[in-house]
mmCIF file of C-alpha atoms in Angstrom:
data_model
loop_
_atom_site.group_PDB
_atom_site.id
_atom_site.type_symbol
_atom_site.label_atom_id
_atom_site.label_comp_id
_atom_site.label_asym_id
_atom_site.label_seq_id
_atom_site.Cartn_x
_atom_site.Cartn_y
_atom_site.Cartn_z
ATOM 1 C CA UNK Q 67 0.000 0.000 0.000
ATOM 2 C CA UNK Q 68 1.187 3.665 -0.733
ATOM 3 C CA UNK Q 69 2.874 5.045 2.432
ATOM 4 C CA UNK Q 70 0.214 7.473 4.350
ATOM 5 C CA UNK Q 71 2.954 9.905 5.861
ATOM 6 C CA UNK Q 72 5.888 11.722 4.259
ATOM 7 C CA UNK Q 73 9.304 10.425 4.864
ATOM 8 C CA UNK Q 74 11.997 12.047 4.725
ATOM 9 C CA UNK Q 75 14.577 11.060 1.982
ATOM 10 C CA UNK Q 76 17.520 11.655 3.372
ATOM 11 C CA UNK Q 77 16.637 9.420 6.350
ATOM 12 C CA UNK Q 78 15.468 6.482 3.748
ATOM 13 C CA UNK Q 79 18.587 6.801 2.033
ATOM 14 C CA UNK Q 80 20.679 6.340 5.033
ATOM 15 C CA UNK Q 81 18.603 3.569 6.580
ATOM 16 C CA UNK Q 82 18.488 2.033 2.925
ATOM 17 C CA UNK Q 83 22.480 2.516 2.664
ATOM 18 C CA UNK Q 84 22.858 1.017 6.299
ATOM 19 C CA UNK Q 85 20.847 -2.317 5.918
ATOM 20 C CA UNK Q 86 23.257 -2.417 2.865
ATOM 21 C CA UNK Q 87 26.258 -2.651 3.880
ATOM 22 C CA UNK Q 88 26.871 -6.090 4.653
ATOM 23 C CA UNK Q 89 25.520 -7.138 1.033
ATOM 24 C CA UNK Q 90 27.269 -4.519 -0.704
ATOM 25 C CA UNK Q 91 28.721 -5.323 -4.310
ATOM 26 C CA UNK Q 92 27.790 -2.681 -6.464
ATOM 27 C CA UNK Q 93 27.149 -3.450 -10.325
ATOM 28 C CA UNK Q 94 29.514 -2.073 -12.672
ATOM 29 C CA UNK Q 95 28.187 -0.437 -15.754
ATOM 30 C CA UNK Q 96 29.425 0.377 -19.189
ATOM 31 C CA UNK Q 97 27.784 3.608 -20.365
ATOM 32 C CA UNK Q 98 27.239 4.816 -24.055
ATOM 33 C CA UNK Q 99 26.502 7.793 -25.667
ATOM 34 C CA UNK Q 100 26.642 10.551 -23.865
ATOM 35 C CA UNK Q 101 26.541 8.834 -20.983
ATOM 36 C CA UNK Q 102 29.177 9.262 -18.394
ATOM 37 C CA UNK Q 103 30.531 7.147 -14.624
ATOM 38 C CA UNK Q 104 30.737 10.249 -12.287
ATOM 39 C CA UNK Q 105 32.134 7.818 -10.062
ATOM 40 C CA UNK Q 106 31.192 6.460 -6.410
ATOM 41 C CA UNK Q 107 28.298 4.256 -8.422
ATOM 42 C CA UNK Q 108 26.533 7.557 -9.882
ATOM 43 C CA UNK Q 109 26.178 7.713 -13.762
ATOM 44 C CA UNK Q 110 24.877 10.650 -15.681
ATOM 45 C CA UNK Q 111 22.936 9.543 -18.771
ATOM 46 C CA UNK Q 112 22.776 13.434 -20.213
ATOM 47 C CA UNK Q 113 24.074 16.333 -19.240
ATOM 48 C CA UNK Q 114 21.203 20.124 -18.816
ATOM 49 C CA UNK Q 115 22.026 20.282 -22.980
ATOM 50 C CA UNK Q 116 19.296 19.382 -26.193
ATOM 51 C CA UNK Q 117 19.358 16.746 -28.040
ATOM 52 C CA UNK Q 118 21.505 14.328 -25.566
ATOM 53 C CA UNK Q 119 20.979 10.102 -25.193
ATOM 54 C CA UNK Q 120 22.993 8.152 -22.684
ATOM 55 C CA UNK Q 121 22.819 4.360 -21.018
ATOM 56 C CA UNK Q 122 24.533 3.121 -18.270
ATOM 57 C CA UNK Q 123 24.135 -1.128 -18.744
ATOM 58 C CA UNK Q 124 25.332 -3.592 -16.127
ATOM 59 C CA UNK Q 125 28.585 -5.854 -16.906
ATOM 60 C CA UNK Q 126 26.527 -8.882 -14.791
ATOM 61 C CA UNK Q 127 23.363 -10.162 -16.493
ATOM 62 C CA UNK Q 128 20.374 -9.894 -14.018
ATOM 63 C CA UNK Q 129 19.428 -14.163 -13.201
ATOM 64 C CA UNK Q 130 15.520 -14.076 -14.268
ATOM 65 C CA UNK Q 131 15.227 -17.689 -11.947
ATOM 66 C CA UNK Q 132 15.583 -15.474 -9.221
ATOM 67 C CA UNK Q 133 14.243 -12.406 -7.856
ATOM 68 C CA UNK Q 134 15.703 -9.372 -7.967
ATOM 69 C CA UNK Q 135 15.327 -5.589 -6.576
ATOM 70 C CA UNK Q 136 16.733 -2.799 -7.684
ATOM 71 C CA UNK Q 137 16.794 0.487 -5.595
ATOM 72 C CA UNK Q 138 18.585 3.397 -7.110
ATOM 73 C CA UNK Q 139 18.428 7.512 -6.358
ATOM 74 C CA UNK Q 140 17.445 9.278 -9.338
ATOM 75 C CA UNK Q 141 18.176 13.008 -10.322
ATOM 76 C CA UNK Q 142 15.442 14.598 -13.283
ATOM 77 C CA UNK Q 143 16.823 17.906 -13.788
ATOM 78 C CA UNK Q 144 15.842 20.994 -12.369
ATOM 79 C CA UNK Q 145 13.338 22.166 -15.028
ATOM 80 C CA UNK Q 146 9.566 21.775 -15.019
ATOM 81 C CA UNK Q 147 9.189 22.388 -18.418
ATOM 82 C CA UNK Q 148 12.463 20.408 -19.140
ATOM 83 C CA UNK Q 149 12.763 16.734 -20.282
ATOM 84 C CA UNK Q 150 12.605 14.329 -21.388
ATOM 85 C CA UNK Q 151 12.672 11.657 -18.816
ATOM 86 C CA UNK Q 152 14.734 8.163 -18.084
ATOM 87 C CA UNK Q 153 13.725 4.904 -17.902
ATOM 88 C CA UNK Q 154 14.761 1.029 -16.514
ATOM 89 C CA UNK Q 155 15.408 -1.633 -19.269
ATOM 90 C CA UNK Q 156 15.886 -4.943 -19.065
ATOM 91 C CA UNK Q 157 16.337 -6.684 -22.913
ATOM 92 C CA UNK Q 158 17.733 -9.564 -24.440
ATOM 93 C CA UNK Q 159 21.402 -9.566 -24.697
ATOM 94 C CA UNK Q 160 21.116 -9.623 -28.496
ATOM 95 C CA UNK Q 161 18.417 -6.772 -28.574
ATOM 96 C CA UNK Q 162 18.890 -3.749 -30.389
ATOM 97 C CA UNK Q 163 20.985 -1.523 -28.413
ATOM 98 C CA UNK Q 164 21.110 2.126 -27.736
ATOM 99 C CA UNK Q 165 19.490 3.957 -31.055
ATOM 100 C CA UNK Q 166 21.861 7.511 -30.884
ATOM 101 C CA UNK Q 167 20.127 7.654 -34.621
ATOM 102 C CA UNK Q 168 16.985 8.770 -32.980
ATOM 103 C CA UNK Q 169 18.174 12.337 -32.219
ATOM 104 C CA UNK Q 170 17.163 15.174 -32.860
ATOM 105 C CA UNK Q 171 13.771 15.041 -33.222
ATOM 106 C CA UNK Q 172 10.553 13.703 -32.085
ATOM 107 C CA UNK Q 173 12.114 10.806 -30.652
ATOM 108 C CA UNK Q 174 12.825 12.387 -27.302
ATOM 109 C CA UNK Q 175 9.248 10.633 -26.365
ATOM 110 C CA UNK Q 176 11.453 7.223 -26.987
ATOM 111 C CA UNK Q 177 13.823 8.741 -23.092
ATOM 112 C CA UNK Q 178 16.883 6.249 -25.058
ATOM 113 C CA UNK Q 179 14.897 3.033 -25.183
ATOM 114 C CA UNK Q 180 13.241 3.290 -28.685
ATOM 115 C CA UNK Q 181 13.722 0.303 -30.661
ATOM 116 C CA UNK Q 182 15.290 -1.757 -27.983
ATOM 117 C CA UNK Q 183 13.340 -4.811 -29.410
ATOM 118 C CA UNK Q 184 12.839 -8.000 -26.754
ATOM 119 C CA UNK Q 185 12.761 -5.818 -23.817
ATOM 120 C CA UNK Q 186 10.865 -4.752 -20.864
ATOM 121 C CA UNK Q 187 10.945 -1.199 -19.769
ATOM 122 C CA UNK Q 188 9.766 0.956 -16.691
ATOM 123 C CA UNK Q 189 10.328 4.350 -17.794
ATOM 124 C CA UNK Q 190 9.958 7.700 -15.499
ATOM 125 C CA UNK Q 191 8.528 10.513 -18.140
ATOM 126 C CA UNK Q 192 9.069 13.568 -17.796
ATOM 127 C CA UNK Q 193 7.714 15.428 -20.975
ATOM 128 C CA UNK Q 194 3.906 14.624 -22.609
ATOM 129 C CA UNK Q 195 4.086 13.606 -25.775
ATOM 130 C CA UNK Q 196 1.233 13.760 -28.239
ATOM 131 C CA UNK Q 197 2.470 11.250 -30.598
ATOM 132 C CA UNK Q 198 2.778 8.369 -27.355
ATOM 133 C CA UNK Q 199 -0.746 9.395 -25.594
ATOM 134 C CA UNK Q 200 1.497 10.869 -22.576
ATOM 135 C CA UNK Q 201 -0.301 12.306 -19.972
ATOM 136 C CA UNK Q 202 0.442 16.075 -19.031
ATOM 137 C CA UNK Q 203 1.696 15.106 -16.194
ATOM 138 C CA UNK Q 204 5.161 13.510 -14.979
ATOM 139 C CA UNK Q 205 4.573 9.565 -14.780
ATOM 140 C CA UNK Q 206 5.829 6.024 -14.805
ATOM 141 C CA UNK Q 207 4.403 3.264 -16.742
ATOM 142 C CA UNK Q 208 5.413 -0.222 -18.112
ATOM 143 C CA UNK Q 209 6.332 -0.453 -21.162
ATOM 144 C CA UNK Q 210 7.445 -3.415 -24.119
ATOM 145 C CA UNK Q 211 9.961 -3.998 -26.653
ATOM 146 C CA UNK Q 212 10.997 -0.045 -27.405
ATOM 147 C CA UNK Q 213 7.515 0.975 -27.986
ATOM 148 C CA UNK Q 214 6.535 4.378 -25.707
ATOM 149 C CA UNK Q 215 2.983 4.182 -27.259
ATOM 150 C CA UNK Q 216 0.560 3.937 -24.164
ATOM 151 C CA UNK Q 217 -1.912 3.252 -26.793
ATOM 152 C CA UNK Q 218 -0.286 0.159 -28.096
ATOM 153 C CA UNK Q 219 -1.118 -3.463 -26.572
ATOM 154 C CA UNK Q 220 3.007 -3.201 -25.894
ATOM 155 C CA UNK Q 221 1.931 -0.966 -22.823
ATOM 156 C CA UNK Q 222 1.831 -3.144 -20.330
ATOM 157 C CA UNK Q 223 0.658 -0.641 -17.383
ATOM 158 C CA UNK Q 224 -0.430 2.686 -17.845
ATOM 159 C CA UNK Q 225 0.586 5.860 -16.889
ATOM 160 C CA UNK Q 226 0.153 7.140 -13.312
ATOM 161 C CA UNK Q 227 1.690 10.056 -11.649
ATOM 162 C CA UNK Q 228 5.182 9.573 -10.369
ATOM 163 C CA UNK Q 229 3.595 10.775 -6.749
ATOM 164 C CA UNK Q 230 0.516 10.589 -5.931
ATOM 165 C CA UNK Q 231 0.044 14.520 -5.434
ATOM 166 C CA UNK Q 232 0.749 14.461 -9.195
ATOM 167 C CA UNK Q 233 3.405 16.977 -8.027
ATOM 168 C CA UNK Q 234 7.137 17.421 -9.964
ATOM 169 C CA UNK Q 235 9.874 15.120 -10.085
ATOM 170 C CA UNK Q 236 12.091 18.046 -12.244
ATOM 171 C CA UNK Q 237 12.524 19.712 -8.852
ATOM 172 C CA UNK Q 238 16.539 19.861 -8.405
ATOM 173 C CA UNK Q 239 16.247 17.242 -5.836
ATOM 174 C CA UNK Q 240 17.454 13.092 -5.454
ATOM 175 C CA UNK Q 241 14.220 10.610 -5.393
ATOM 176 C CA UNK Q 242 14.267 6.970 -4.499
ATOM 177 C CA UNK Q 243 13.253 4.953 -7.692
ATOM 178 C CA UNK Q 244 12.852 0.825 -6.908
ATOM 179 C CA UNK Q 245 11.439 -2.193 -9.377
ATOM 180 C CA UNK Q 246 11.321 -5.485 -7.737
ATOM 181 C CA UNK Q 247 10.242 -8.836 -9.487
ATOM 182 C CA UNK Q 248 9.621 -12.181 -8.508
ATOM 183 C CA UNK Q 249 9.374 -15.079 -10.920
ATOM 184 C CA UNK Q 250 7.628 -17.089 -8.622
ATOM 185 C CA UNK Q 251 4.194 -15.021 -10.040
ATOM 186 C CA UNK Q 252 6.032 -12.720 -12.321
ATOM 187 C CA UNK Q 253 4.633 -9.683 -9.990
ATOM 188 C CA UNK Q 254 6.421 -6.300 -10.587
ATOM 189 C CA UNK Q 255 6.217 -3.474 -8.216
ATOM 190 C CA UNK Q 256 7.529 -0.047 -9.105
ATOM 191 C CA UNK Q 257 8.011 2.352 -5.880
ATOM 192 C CA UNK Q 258 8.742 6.497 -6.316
ATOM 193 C CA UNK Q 259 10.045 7.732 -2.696
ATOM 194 C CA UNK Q 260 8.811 4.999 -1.319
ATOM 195 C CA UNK Q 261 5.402 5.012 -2.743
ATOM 196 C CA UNK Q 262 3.996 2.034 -4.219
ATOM 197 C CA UNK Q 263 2.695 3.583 -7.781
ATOM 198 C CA UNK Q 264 2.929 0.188 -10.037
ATOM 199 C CA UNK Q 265 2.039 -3.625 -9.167
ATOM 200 C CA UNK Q 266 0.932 -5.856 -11.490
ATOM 201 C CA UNK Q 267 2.862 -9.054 -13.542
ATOM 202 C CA UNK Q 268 5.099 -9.202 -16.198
ATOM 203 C CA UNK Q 269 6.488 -12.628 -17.637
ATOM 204 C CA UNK Q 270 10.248 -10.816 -18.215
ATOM 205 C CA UNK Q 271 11.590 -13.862 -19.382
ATOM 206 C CA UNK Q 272 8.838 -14.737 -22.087
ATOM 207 C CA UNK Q 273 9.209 -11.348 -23.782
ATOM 208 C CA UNK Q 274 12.953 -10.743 -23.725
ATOM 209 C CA UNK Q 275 13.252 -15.078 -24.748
ATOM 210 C CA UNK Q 276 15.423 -15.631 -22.009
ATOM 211 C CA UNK Q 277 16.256 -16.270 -18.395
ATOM 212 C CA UNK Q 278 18.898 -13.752 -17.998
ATOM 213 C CA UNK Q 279 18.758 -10.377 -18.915
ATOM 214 C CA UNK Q 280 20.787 -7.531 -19.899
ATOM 215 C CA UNK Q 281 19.235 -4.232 -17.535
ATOM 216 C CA UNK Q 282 20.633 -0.844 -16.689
ATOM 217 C CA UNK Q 283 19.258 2.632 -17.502
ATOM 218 C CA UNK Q 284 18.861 4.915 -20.795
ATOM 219 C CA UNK Q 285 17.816 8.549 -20.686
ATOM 220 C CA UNK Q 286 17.536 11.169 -23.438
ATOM 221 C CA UNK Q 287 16.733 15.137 -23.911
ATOM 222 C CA UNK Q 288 15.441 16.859 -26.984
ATOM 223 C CA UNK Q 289 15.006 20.578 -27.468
ATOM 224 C CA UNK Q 290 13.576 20.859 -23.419
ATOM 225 C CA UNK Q 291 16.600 19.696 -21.590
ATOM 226 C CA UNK Q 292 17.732 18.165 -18.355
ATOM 227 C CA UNK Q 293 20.443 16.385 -16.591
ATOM 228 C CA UNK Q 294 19.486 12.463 -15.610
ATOM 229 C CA UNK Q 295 21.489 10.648 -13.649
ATOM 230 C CA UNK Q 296 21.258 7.602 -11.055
ATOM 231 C CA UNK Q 297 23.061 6.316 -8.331
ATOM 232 C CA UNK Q 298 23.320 3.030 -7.415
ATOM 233 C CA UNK Q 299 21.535 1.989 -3.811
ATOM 234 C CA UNK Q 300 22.681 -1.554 -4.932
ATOM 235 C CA UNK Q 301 20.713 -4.270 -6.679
ATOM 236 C CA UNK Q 302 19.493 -6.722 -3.628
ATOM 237 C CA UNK Q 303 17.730 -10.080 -3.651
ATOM 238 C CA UNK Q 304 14.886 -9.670 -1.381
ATOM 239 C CA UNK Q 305 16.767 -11.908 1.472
ATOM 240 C CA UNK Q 306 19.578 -9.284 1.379
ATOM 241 C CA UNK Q 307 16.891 -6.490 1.908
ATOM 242 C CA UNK Q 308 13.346 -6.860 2.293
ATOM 243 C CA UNK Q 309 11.976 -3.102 2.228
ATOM 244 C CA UNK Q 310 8.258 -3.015 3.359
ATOM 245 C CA UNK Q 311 5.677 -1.654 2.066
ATOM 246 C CA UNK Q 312 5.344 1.484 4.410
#
């Protein structure tokens, strides 16, 4: 259930960090495009310029017999009227890659992941695009196989507000973005500072056709810029940490 009281994020962080530490071994990621390790597990996927697309990808394959949960901070840029937004991939390991052909353009509605064939994606949008159905409002939603059309049966769960106040994520400020699965049910849950915003089930290994996956994070601008970046809170099995739902 959606937590009923604020929290404050510098206190999750450090709690998070704490029950951490004796399970910490941070993922190393390769990044492309204009993508860049700021080191000390944070990645910036574009810099505050137009017409930027970056991904960070993990070296280690994510083990789809097993569950996983990933908890990272995320930074959106200090814009409101910026964009365009980032988004969580996991895809087959012989999937189309990064697309740096999509920009500039329209293709800012793709945030890096466009044509990524055989993959699953949990984006965090930033910028509504008419040609994708986005709603006016920032939002995370579930996504298929490079395909940001909410429209399309490759939507797999539709947009809903980041928080539930509907209020901005482009605020200059760190938020706590986490996607756990289980294969046991193939349930995904999506959390934004520690709100539960997204649960429903995804059979990951059925659409990327396999049982491990290649995952990390893409992000792009187009003509209304921001910087995106993550860093890494770890990725946990749910033995190593078991965050509740608050």
């Amino acid at each position: 259930m959606p937590i009923t009281e604020t929290l404050d994020l510098r206190s999750f962080l450090a709690f998070v960090a704490w029950m951490a530490l004796p399970f910490m071994a941070f993922s190393q990621f390769s990044t492309e495009g204009d993508a860049s390790n700021e080191g000390g597990g944070c990645y910036r996927l574009t810099e505050d310029n137009d017409n930027e697309i970056g991904a960070a990808w993990a070296n280690a394959a994510m083990d789809l017999t097993q569950p996983f949960d990933v908890v990272v901070s995320v930074f959106l840029g200090n814009s409101n009227g910026g964009g365009d937004g980032m988004a969580f991939v996991i895809r087959n390991e012989n999937s189309n890659d990064l697309q740096p052909n999509q920009m500039p353009g329209q293709d800012g509605q793709y945030l890096g992941y466009g044509s990524i064939d055989e993959s699953v994606i949990v984006e965090i949008d930033t910028d509504d695009n008419n040609g994708t159905s986005d709603p006016n409002w920032d939002h995370l939603s579930v996504l298929r196989d490079g395909n940001p059309d909410h429209d399309d049966p490759t939507c797999l769960f539709d947009p809903v507000p980041a928080l539930p106040d509907f209020s901005n994520i482009e605020d200059n400020d760190e938020h706590v973005f986490r996607v756990t699965w289980n294969p046991e049910d193939d349930s995904l849950k999506v959390y934004f500072d520690c709100f539960l915003r997204i649960a429903t089930t995804v059979d990951i290994p059925n659409i990327i056709d396999d049982v491990e996956g290649i995952w990390g994070f893409v992000a792009c601008t187009e003509h209304q810029e921001n910087e995106h970046r993550f860093c890494e809170m770890d990725a946990f099995e749910p033995a190593e940490l078991d965050l509740v739902d608050l």
